Coordinates of C-alpha atoms and ligand atoms in Angstrom, one line a residue:
X1301 CA 22.9 43.4 4.1
X1302 CA 23.7 39.9 2.4
X1303 CA 24.5 37.9 5.5
X1304 CA 21.3 39.2 6.9
X1305 CA 19.5 38.0 3.7
X1306 CA 21.1 34.6 3.8
X1307 CA 20.2 34.3 7.5
X1308 CA 16.4 35.5 6.6
X1309 CA 16.9 32.4 3.7
X1310 CA 18.1 29.9 6.7
X1311 CA 15.3 31.3 8.9
X1312 CA 17.5 32.6 11.6
X1313 CA 16.7 36.4 10.9
X1314 CA 13.5 37.8 11.1
X1315 CA 12.1 40.0 8.4
X1316 CA 12.8 43.7 8.1
X1317 CA 10.2 45.1 9.4
X1318 CA 8.0 42.9 11.1
X1319 CA 8.1 39.2 11.5
X1320 CA 7.2 36.4 8.9
X1321 CA 3.5 34.6 10.4
X1322 CA 4.2 31.1 10.8
X1323 CA 3.6 28.5 8.6
X1324 CA 4.0 31.6 5.3
X1325 CA 6.2 30.4 2.6
X1326 CA 8.7 33.0 4.0
X1327 CA 8.8 31.7 7.6
X1328 CA 11.1 30.2 9.4
X1329 CA 12.8 26.5 8.6
X1330 CA 13.4 25.7 12.3
X1331 CA 9.9 24.3 12.9
X1332 CA 9.9 22.4 9.8
X1333 CA 13.3 21.1 10.7
X1334 CA 11.7 19.7 14.0
X1335 CA 9.1 18.1 11.6
X1336 CA 11.8 16.7 9.9
X1337 CA 13.1 13.5 11.5
X1338 CA 9.8 13.1 13.1
X1339 CA 7.9 9.6 13.3
X1340 CA 4.8 10.8 12.3
X1341 CA 3.2 7.0 12.6
X1342 CA 5.2 6.1 15.8
X1343 CA 3.3 9.5 17.3
X1344 CA 0.1 8.0 16.4
X1345 CA 0.7 4.5 16.9
X1346 CA -0.4 3.9 12.9
X1347 CA 1.2 0.4 12.3
X1348 CA 4.6 -0.1 9.3
X1349 CA 5.0 -2.6 7.8
X1350 CA 6.7 -4.4 4.8
X1351 CA 5.1 -4.5 1.8
X1352 CA 5.1 -8.6 0.2
X1353 CA 1.5 -7.8 -1.0
X1354 CA 1.2 -5.8 -3.9
X1355 CA -0.2 -2.5 -4.9
X1356 CA -3.1 -2.5 -2.8
X1357 CA -5.3 0.8 -2.1
X1358 CA -6.2 0.0 1.6
X1359 CA -1.8 -1.0 2.3
X1360 CA -1.9 3.2 0.5
X1361 CA -0.1 0.9 -2.6
X1362 CA 3.5 1.6 -3.6
X1363 CA 6.0 4.2 -2.3
X1364 CA 7.3 7.0 -4.4
X1365 CA 10.1 7.6 -6.0
X1366 CA 12.6 10.2 -4.5
X1367 CA 12.3 11.4 -8.2
X1368 CA 9.3 12.0 -7.6
X1369 CA 9.3 13.7 -3.7
X1370 CA 11.8 16.0 -5.5
X1371 CA 9.1 17.3 -8.1
X1372 CA 6.3 17.3 -5.0
X1373 CA 8.0 19.3 -2.7
X1374 CA 9.1 21.9 -6.0
X1375 CA 5.5 22.3 -6.8
X1376 CA 4.7 23.3 -2.7
X1377 CA 6.8 26.3 -3.4
X1378 CA 5.2 28.0 -6.0
X1379 CA 1.8 29.1 -7.6
X1380 CA 0.8 28.6 -10.7
X1381 CA -2.3 28.4 -12.5
X1382 CA -4.0 24.7 -12.7
X1383 CA -5.4 24.5 -16.3
X1384 CA -1.9 25.8 -17.6
X1385 CA -0.2 23.1 -15.7
X1386 CA -3.2 20.7 -17.0
X1387 CA -2.3 21.9 -20.0
X1388 CA 1.7 21.8 -20.3
X1389 CA 1.9 18.9 -18.1
X1390 CA -0.7 17.1 -20.2
X1391 CA 1.2 17.5 -23.5
X1392 CA 4.3 16.1 -21.8
X1393 CA 2.1 13.3 -20.9
X1394 CA 0.4 12.3 -24.4
X1395 CA 4.1 13.1 -26.4
X1396 CA 5.6 9.8 -24.3
X1397 CA 2.1 7.6 -24.3
X1398 CA 1.2 8.7 -28.0
X1399 CA -2.2 10.5 -27.1
X1400 CA -3.4 12.9 -28.4
X1401 CA -4.1 14.2 -24.9
X1402 CA -3.7 13.6 -21.4
X1403 CA -5.6 15.1 -18.3
X1404 CA -3.3 14.2 -14.7
X1405 CA -7.0 12.6 -12.9
X1406 CA -6.9 11.7 -9.0
X1407 CA -6.5 8.4 -9.8
X1408 CA -7.8 5.2 -12.5
X1409 CA -11.2 5.6 -11.0
X1410 CA -11.7 9.3 -11.6
X1411 CA -9.9 8.8 -15.2
X1412 CA -13.2 6.8 -15.6
X1413 CA -15.7 8.6 -14.8
X1414 CA -14.2 12.0 -16.1
X1415 CA -13.3 10.4 -19.9
X1416 CA -17.0 8.8 -19.7
X1417 CA -17.9 12.5 -18.7
X1418 CA -16.2 13.2 -21.5
X1419 CA -17.8 11.4 -24.3
X1420 CA -21.6 11.8 -22.9
X1421 CA -21.6 16.2 -22.3
X1422 CA -19.0 17.0 -25.0
X1423 CA -18.1 20.6 -24.7
X1424 CA -21.6 22.0 -24.1
X1425 CA -21.4 23.0 -20.4
X1426 CA -25.4 22.5 -19.6
X1427 CA -25.3 19.1 -20.1
X1428 CA -22.0 18.8 -18.2
X1429 CA -24.1 20.6 -15.2
X1430 CA -26.8 17.8 -15.5
X1431 CA -24.7 14.5 -15.2
X1432 CA -25.6 12.7 -13.3
X1433 CA -29.2 12.8 -14.9
X1434 CA -29.3 11.9 -18.6
X1435 CA -33.2 11.6 -19.2
X1436 CA -34.5 14.0 -20.9
X1437 CA -30.9 16.0 -22.0
X1438 CA -30.1 14.4 -25.3
X1439 CA -27.5 12.2 -24.0
X1440 CA -26.8 8.8 -24.8
X1441 CA -27.2 6.3 -21.9
X1442 CA -25.4 3.2 -21.8
X1443 CA -21.7 1.6 -22.2
X1444 CA -21.4 -2.0 -23.7
X1445 CA -18.8 -4.4 -21.8
X1446 CA -18.5 -7.6 -21.7
X1447 CA -19.7 -10.1 -19.2
X1448 CA -16.3 -11.3 -18.3
X1449 CA -15.0 -7.7 -18.2
X1450 CA -18.3 -6.5 -15.2
X1451 CA -16.6 -5.7 -12.4
X1452 CA -17.1 -3.0 -9.6
X1453 CA -15.2 -0.5 -10.8
X1454 CA -17.9 -0.1 -13.6
X1455 CA -19.1 2.1 -10.8
X1456 CA -17.2 4.6 -11.9
X1457 CA -18.8 4.0 -15.4
X1458 CA -22.0 4.5 -14.1
X1459 CA -21.4 7.1 -12.2
X1460 CA -22.6 9.3 -14.7
X1461 CA -25.4 8.0 -15.2
X1462 CA -25.0 5.8 -17.7
X1463 CA -26.2 2.0 -18.1
X1464 CA -23.6 -1.3 -18.7
X1465 CA -25.0 -3.5 -20.9
X1466 CA -23.6 -6.9 -20.9
X1467 CA -23.0 -9.3 -24.0
X1468 CA -21.0 -12.6 -24.8
X1469 CA -20.6 -13.1 -28.2
X1470 CA -20.2 -10.5 -31.2
X1471 CA -23.4 -11.3 -32.2
X1472 CA -24.7 -9.4 -29.2
X1473 CA -22.1 -7.3 -29.7
X1474 CA -23.7 -5.8 -33.0
X1475 CA -27.3 -6.5 -31.6
X1476 CA -27.1 -4.2 -28.5
X1477 CA -25.4 -1.4 -30.2
X1478 CA -28.5 1.2 -31.1
X1479 CA -29.2 4.9 -30.5
X1480 CA -28.1 5.0 -27.1
X1481 CA -24.9 3.5 -26.9
X1482 CA -22.9 6.1 -26.2
X1483 CA -19.3 3.8 -25.7
X1484 CA -17.6 0.7 -25.8
X1485 CA -15.4 -0.4 -22.5
X1486 CA -12.7 -2.7 -22.3
X1487 CA -11.3 -3.9 -19.3
X1488 CA -7.7 -5.2 -20.1
X1489 CA -6.6 -6.8 -17.2
X1490 CA -9.6 -9.6 -18.1
X1491 CA -9.1 -9.2 -21.4
X1492 CA -9.1 -13.5 -21.5
X1493 CA -12.3 -13.7 -19.5
X1494 CA -14.2 -11.9 -22.9
X1495 CA -14.7 -13.3 -26.3
X1496 CA -13.4 -10.2 -28.0
X1497 CA -10.1 -8.7 -28.4
X1498 CA -8.7 -5.4 -28.6
X1499 CA -8.9 -5.3 -32.2
X1500 CA -11.8 -6.7 -33.2
X1501 CA -13.6 -4.7 -30.4
X1502 CA -12.1 -1.2 -31.8
X1503 CA -13.1 -2.5 -35.5
X1504 CA -16.4 -3.4 -34.5
X1505 CA -17.3 0.8 -32.7
X1506 CA -15.3 2.2 -35.6
X1507 CA -17.6 0.4 -37.9
X1508 CA -20.5 2.6 -35.9
X1509 CA -19.3 5.1 -34.5
X1510 CA -19.3 4.7 -31.4
X1511 CA -16.1 5.6 -29.3
X1512 CA -14.2 2.9 -26.9
X1513 CA -12.9 3.0 -23.7
X1514 CA -10.4 1.1 -21.4
X1515 CA -8.9 0.2 -18.4
X1516 CA -5.5 -0.6 -17.9
X1517 CA -5.1 0.2 -14.3
X1518 CA -2.8 -2.3 -12.9
X1519 CA -1.4 -3.5 -16.1
X1520 CA 1.9 -1.2 -16.5
X1521 CA 4.4 -2.5 -16.8
X1522 CA 4.8 -3.6 -19.4
X1523 CA 5.9 -0.5 -20.3
X1524 CA 4.4 -0.3 -24.1
X1525 CA 1.0 -0.4 -22.7
X1526 CA 1.1 2.8 -22.1
X1527 CA 1.0 3.6 -26.0
X1528 CA 0.1 0.1 -27.2
X1529 CA -4.2 1.2 -26.7
X1530 CA -3.7 5.1 -27.8
X1531 CA -1.9 3.4 -30.9
X1532 CA -5.1 0.6 -31.5
X1533 CA -7.4 3.7 -31.8
X1534 CA -9.3 4.0 -28.3
X1535 CA -10.8 6.6 -27.6
X1536 CA -8.8 6.8 -23.9
X1537 CA -7.1 4.7 -21.7
X1538 CA -7.5 5.3 -17.7
X1539 CA -3.9 4.2 -15.5
X1540 CA -3.6 4.1 -12.1
X1541 CA -0.6 7.0 -11.0
X1542 CA -0.2 4.9 -7.8
X1543 CA 0.3 1.7 -8.4
X1544 CA 3.6 0.2 -10.2
X1545 CA 4.2 3.8 -11.3
X1546 CA 5.0 4.4 -8.2
X1547 CA 3.2 8.1 -8.2
X1548 CA 1.3 10.1 -6.0
X1549 CA -1.5 7.1 -5.0
X1550 CA -3.9 10.0 -5.4
X1551 CA -3.1 10.1 -9.1
X1552 CA -3.9 8.5 -12.5
X1553 CA -3.8 9.4 -16.2
X1554 CA -7.3 9.6 -18.2
X1555 CA -4.8 9.5 -21.9
X1556 CA -6.8 10.2 -25.3
X1557 CA -8.4 11.8 -28.0
X1558 CA -8.6 15.5 -27.8
X1559 CA -12.0 16.5 -27.9
X1560 CA -12.7 13.8 -25.1
X1561 CA -9.9 15.2 -23.3
X1562 CA -10.6 18.5 -23.4
X1563 CA -15.0 17.7 -22.7
X1564 CA -13.5 15.8 -19.6
X1565 CA -11.7 18.2 -17.8
X1566 CA -15.4 20.7 -18.7
X1567 CA -16.4 17.7 -15.7
X1568 CA -13.1 18.7 -13.3
X1569 CA -11.0 21.2 -11.0
X1570 CA -10.8 24.4 -11.2
X1571 CA -14.7 24.0 -12.6
X1572 CA -17.0 23.0 -10.4
X1573 CA -20.7 22.6 -11.6
X1574 CA -20.1 19.1 -12.7
X1575 CA -19.6 15.9 -11.2
X1576 CA -16.2 15.7 -10.5
X1577 CA -15.3 19.0 -8.5
X1578 CA -14.3 16.4 -5.4
X1579 CA -12.3 14.7 -7.5
X1580 CA -8.9 17.5 -7.4
X1581 CA -5.8 17.0 -7.9
X1582 CA -3.4 20.0 -7.3
X1583 CA -0.1 21.3 -8.8
X1584 CA 2.1 18.6 -6.7
X1585 CA -0.4 15.2 -8.0
X1586 CA 0.0 16.9 -11.2
X1587 CA 3.5 17.3 -11.3
X1588 CA 4.2 14.4 -8.9
X1589 CA 2.7 11.9 -11.6
X1590 CA 4.4 13.1 -14.6
X1591 CA 7.8 12.7 -13.0
X1592 CA 6.8 9.5 -12.1
X1593 CA 5.9 8.9 -15.3
X1594 CA 9.2 10.2 -17.0
X1595 CA 11.1 7.9 -14.4
X1596 CA 8.7 4.5 -15.1
X1597 CA 9.2 5.1 -19.0
X1598 CA 13.3 5.8 -18.4
X1599 CA 13.9 2.3 -16.1
X1600 CA 15.3 -0.6 -17.7
X1601 CA 12.5 -2.7 -17.3
X1602 CA 14.5 -6.1 -18.0
X1603 CA 16.5 -5.7 -15.2
X1604 CA 13.8 -4.4 -12.6
X1605 CA 12.1 -7.8 -13.3
X1606 CA 15.3 -9.4 -12.6
X1607 CA 15.5 -7.7 -9.5
X1608 CA 11.9 -8.8 -8.5
X1609 CA 12.3 -12.6 -9.8
X1610 CA 15.8 -12.8 -7.4
X1611 CA 14.0 -11.3 -4.6
X1612 CA 10.8 -14.2 -5.1
X1613 CA 13.4 -16.7 -5.8
X1614 CA 15.5 -15.9 -1.8
X1615 CA 11.7 -16.1 -0.4
X1616 CA 10.3 -19.5 -2.6
X1617 CA 14.1 -21.0 -1.5
X1618 CA 13.8 -20.5 2.3
X1619 CA 9.7 -21.9 2.1
X1620 CA 10.4 -24.7 0.3
X1621 CA 13.4 -25.4 3.4
X1622 CA 9.6 -26.7 5.7
X1623 CA 8.3 -30.2 5.1
X1624 CA 5.0 -30.0 3.8
X1625 CA 5.3 -26.6 2.3
X1626 CA 4.8 -26.9 -1.9
X1627 CA 5.7 -23.3 -4.2
X1628 CA 4.9 -21.7 -7.8
X1629 CA 5.4 -18.9 -9.1
X1630 CA 3.1 -17.3 -11.5
X1631 CA 3.8 -14.8 -14.2
X1632 CA 0.4 -12.8 -14.5
X1633 CA 0.9 -11.6 -18.3
X1634 CA -2.2 -8.7 -18.4
X1635 CA -1.8 -6.9 -14.7
X1636 CA -0.3 -7.0 -11.8
X1637 CA 2.6 -8.6 -14.2
X1638 CA 5.6 -9.7 -11.8
X1639 CA 6.7 -12.0 -10.4
X1640 CA 3.7 -13.4 -8.3
X1641 CA 4.9 -16.5 -5.6
X1642 CA 2.4 -19.1 -4.3
X1643 CA 3.0 -21.1 -1.2
X1644 CA 0.7 -24.0 -0.5
X1645 CA 0.8 -26.8 1.5
X1646 CA 0.1 -30.7 1.9
X1647 CA -3.1 -31.4 3.5
X1648 CA -2.7 -32.7 7.2
X1649 CA 0.6 -31.1 7.2
X1650 CA 0.0 -27.6 9.4
X1651 CA -2.5 -26.8 12.0
X1652 CA -2.3 -23.3 11.2
X1653 CA -4.1 -22.2 8.2
X1654 CA -3.5 -18.9 5.9
X1655 CA -5.0 -16.3 7.3
X1656 CA -3.4 -17.4 11.0
X1657 CA -0.2 -17.7 8.9
X1658 CA -0.9 -13.7 8.1
X1659 CA -1.6 -12.9 11.5
X1660 CA 1.2 -14.2 12.4
X1661 CA 3.8 -12.3 9.9
X1662 CA 1.8 -9.4 10.9
X1663 CA 2.2 -9.1 14.1
X1664 CA 5.6 -10.1 14.2
X1665 CA 8.6 -7.7 14.2
X1666 CA 9.0 -6.3 11.2
X1667 CA 5.6 -6.2 10.6
X1668 CA 4.8 -8.7 7.0
X1669 CA 2.2 -8.1 4.8
X1670 CA 1.4 -10.7 2.7
X1671 CA -2.2 -12.0 0.6
X1672 CA -3.4 -14.7 0.1
X1673 CA -6.5 -17.1 1.4
X1674 CA -6.8 -20.0 3.9
X1675 CA -5.0 -22.7 2.4
X1676 CA -2.6 -20.4 0.8
X1677 CA -0.1 -17.3 1.1
X1678 CA 0.8 -14.9 -1.8
X1679 CA 3.8 -13.4 -2.3
X1680 CA 4.6 -10.2 -4.5
X1681 CA 8.4 -8.7 -4.5
X1682 CA 7.6 -5.2 -6.4
X1683 CA 6.9 -2.8 -2.8
X1684 CA 9.9 -4.0 -1.0
X1685 CA 12.8 -1.8 -0.8
X1686 CA 16.4 -3.0 -0.7
X1687 CA 17.1 -5.8 1.6
X1688 CA 13.4 -6.4 3.2
X1689 CA 13.2 -9.6 0.7
X1690 CA 16.0 -11.0 3.7
X1691 CA 13.4 -10.6 6.0
X1692 CA 10.0 -11.8 4.2
X1693 CA 12.0 -14.9 3.2
X1694 CA 13.2 -15.6 7.1
X1695 CA 9.7 -14.3 8.6
X1696 CA 8.0 -16.8 6.2
X1697 CA 9.9 -19.6 6.6
X1698 CA 9.6 -19.1 11.1
X1699 CA 5.3 -18.9 10.0
X1700 CA 5.5 -21.9 7.6
X1701 CA 7.6 -24.2 10.5
X1702 CA 5.8 -22.9 13.6
X1703 CA 2.5 -23.6 11.8
X1704 CA 3.5 -27.0 11.1
X1705 CA 1.1 -30.1 12.7
Ligands
PLP196 C1 -7.2 0.2 -9.3 C2 -7.6 -0.3 -10.7 C3 -8.7 0.9 -10.2 C4 -8.9 2.1 -9.7 O1 -7.7 2.4 -9.6 P1 -7.2 4.1 -8.5 O2 -6.1 4.8 -9.3 O3 -7.3 3.2 -6.9 O4 -8.0 4.9 -8.8 C5 -9.5 1.0 -11.5 N1 -9.5 0.0 -12.4 C6 -8.8 -1.4 -12.3 C7 -9.2 -2.5 -13.1 C8 -8.0 -1.8 -11.3 O5 -7.2 -2.4 -11.1

């Protein structure tokens, strides 16, 4: 009997009383085993590449850590109630990030939408159903934002029906605040492009009793940004799960005040009559996100930065061996905080431009993606796997050499 049970677990013996349905949880692992070593991308003819570009959605952004994959695999084998899991994981994430409450969303973009929905609707189920129609509902209609903070991702906010009111100075801000003001939104990565900094933003908002919201999607590391803005008093913080956090690319975090997070969840699955039903995360993303966050806060970020720096130095040194090439390493301070190598060249030194060089790197073996424009290449090392910096260094040198006039 025990032997039979063991064989069954291994997928080698049928269940007593009938065959197992193929594909069910208790089914044979024989077919799954065949999937194990399968090279799906090769089968499909999908190009894979070394990512020396960064965390771009179009390039599938980041690779999940083994710890995250363990959590996802675990989740894939058991049922639970979706709300209960969000409650419990939310408590853990809130504790890590100094927030009153937290919820796993399907990305920073959906965190922005759902967070704004929570502010607009409160816990009124009628209002939840009415979004994105605000007129005649009693809901507020405007979100104030600094001109320098206005980017395309504001669409996440306007998807709830609100209008963005753009201001530049403190005087304009105080004049713009009125009975229709739902929130004051801040974009951390553009903090240096606005006249008003975080503390003042929150102070003015508090004076008028307006909720403050902040997008820090790409702005960890530093790890302290995960709690800095909750400590500062922002009503909610939106974080991308699949950038440097290396959680599921289809996950993000909404961290903030308890009453708003609870309200935001009314616009999320499993509830369906709302604007967020399509922004679903299931147990796999929820557990994966939590695991990724736990891992992220536990790693030595100084040491990791040093590793990225060493990789960048290696690529830089290789590029510099080519005559006419100049390099510079930048250290972004607000977001995408990783050593970033800029490679450019003297006028007339190259017969190929940056676009052609990137095409050559893309078409090489192995294929490599970097960023940049017509007159430069831009490289980061934080999404490279062990040893790939040497390959990138060699290929960048070769391509620059071949591109010489
Ligand atoms: C990447 C990004 C987003 C969107 O994040 P997702 O997790 O991909 O939804 C929003 N805002 C800013 C500033 C970003 O950089």
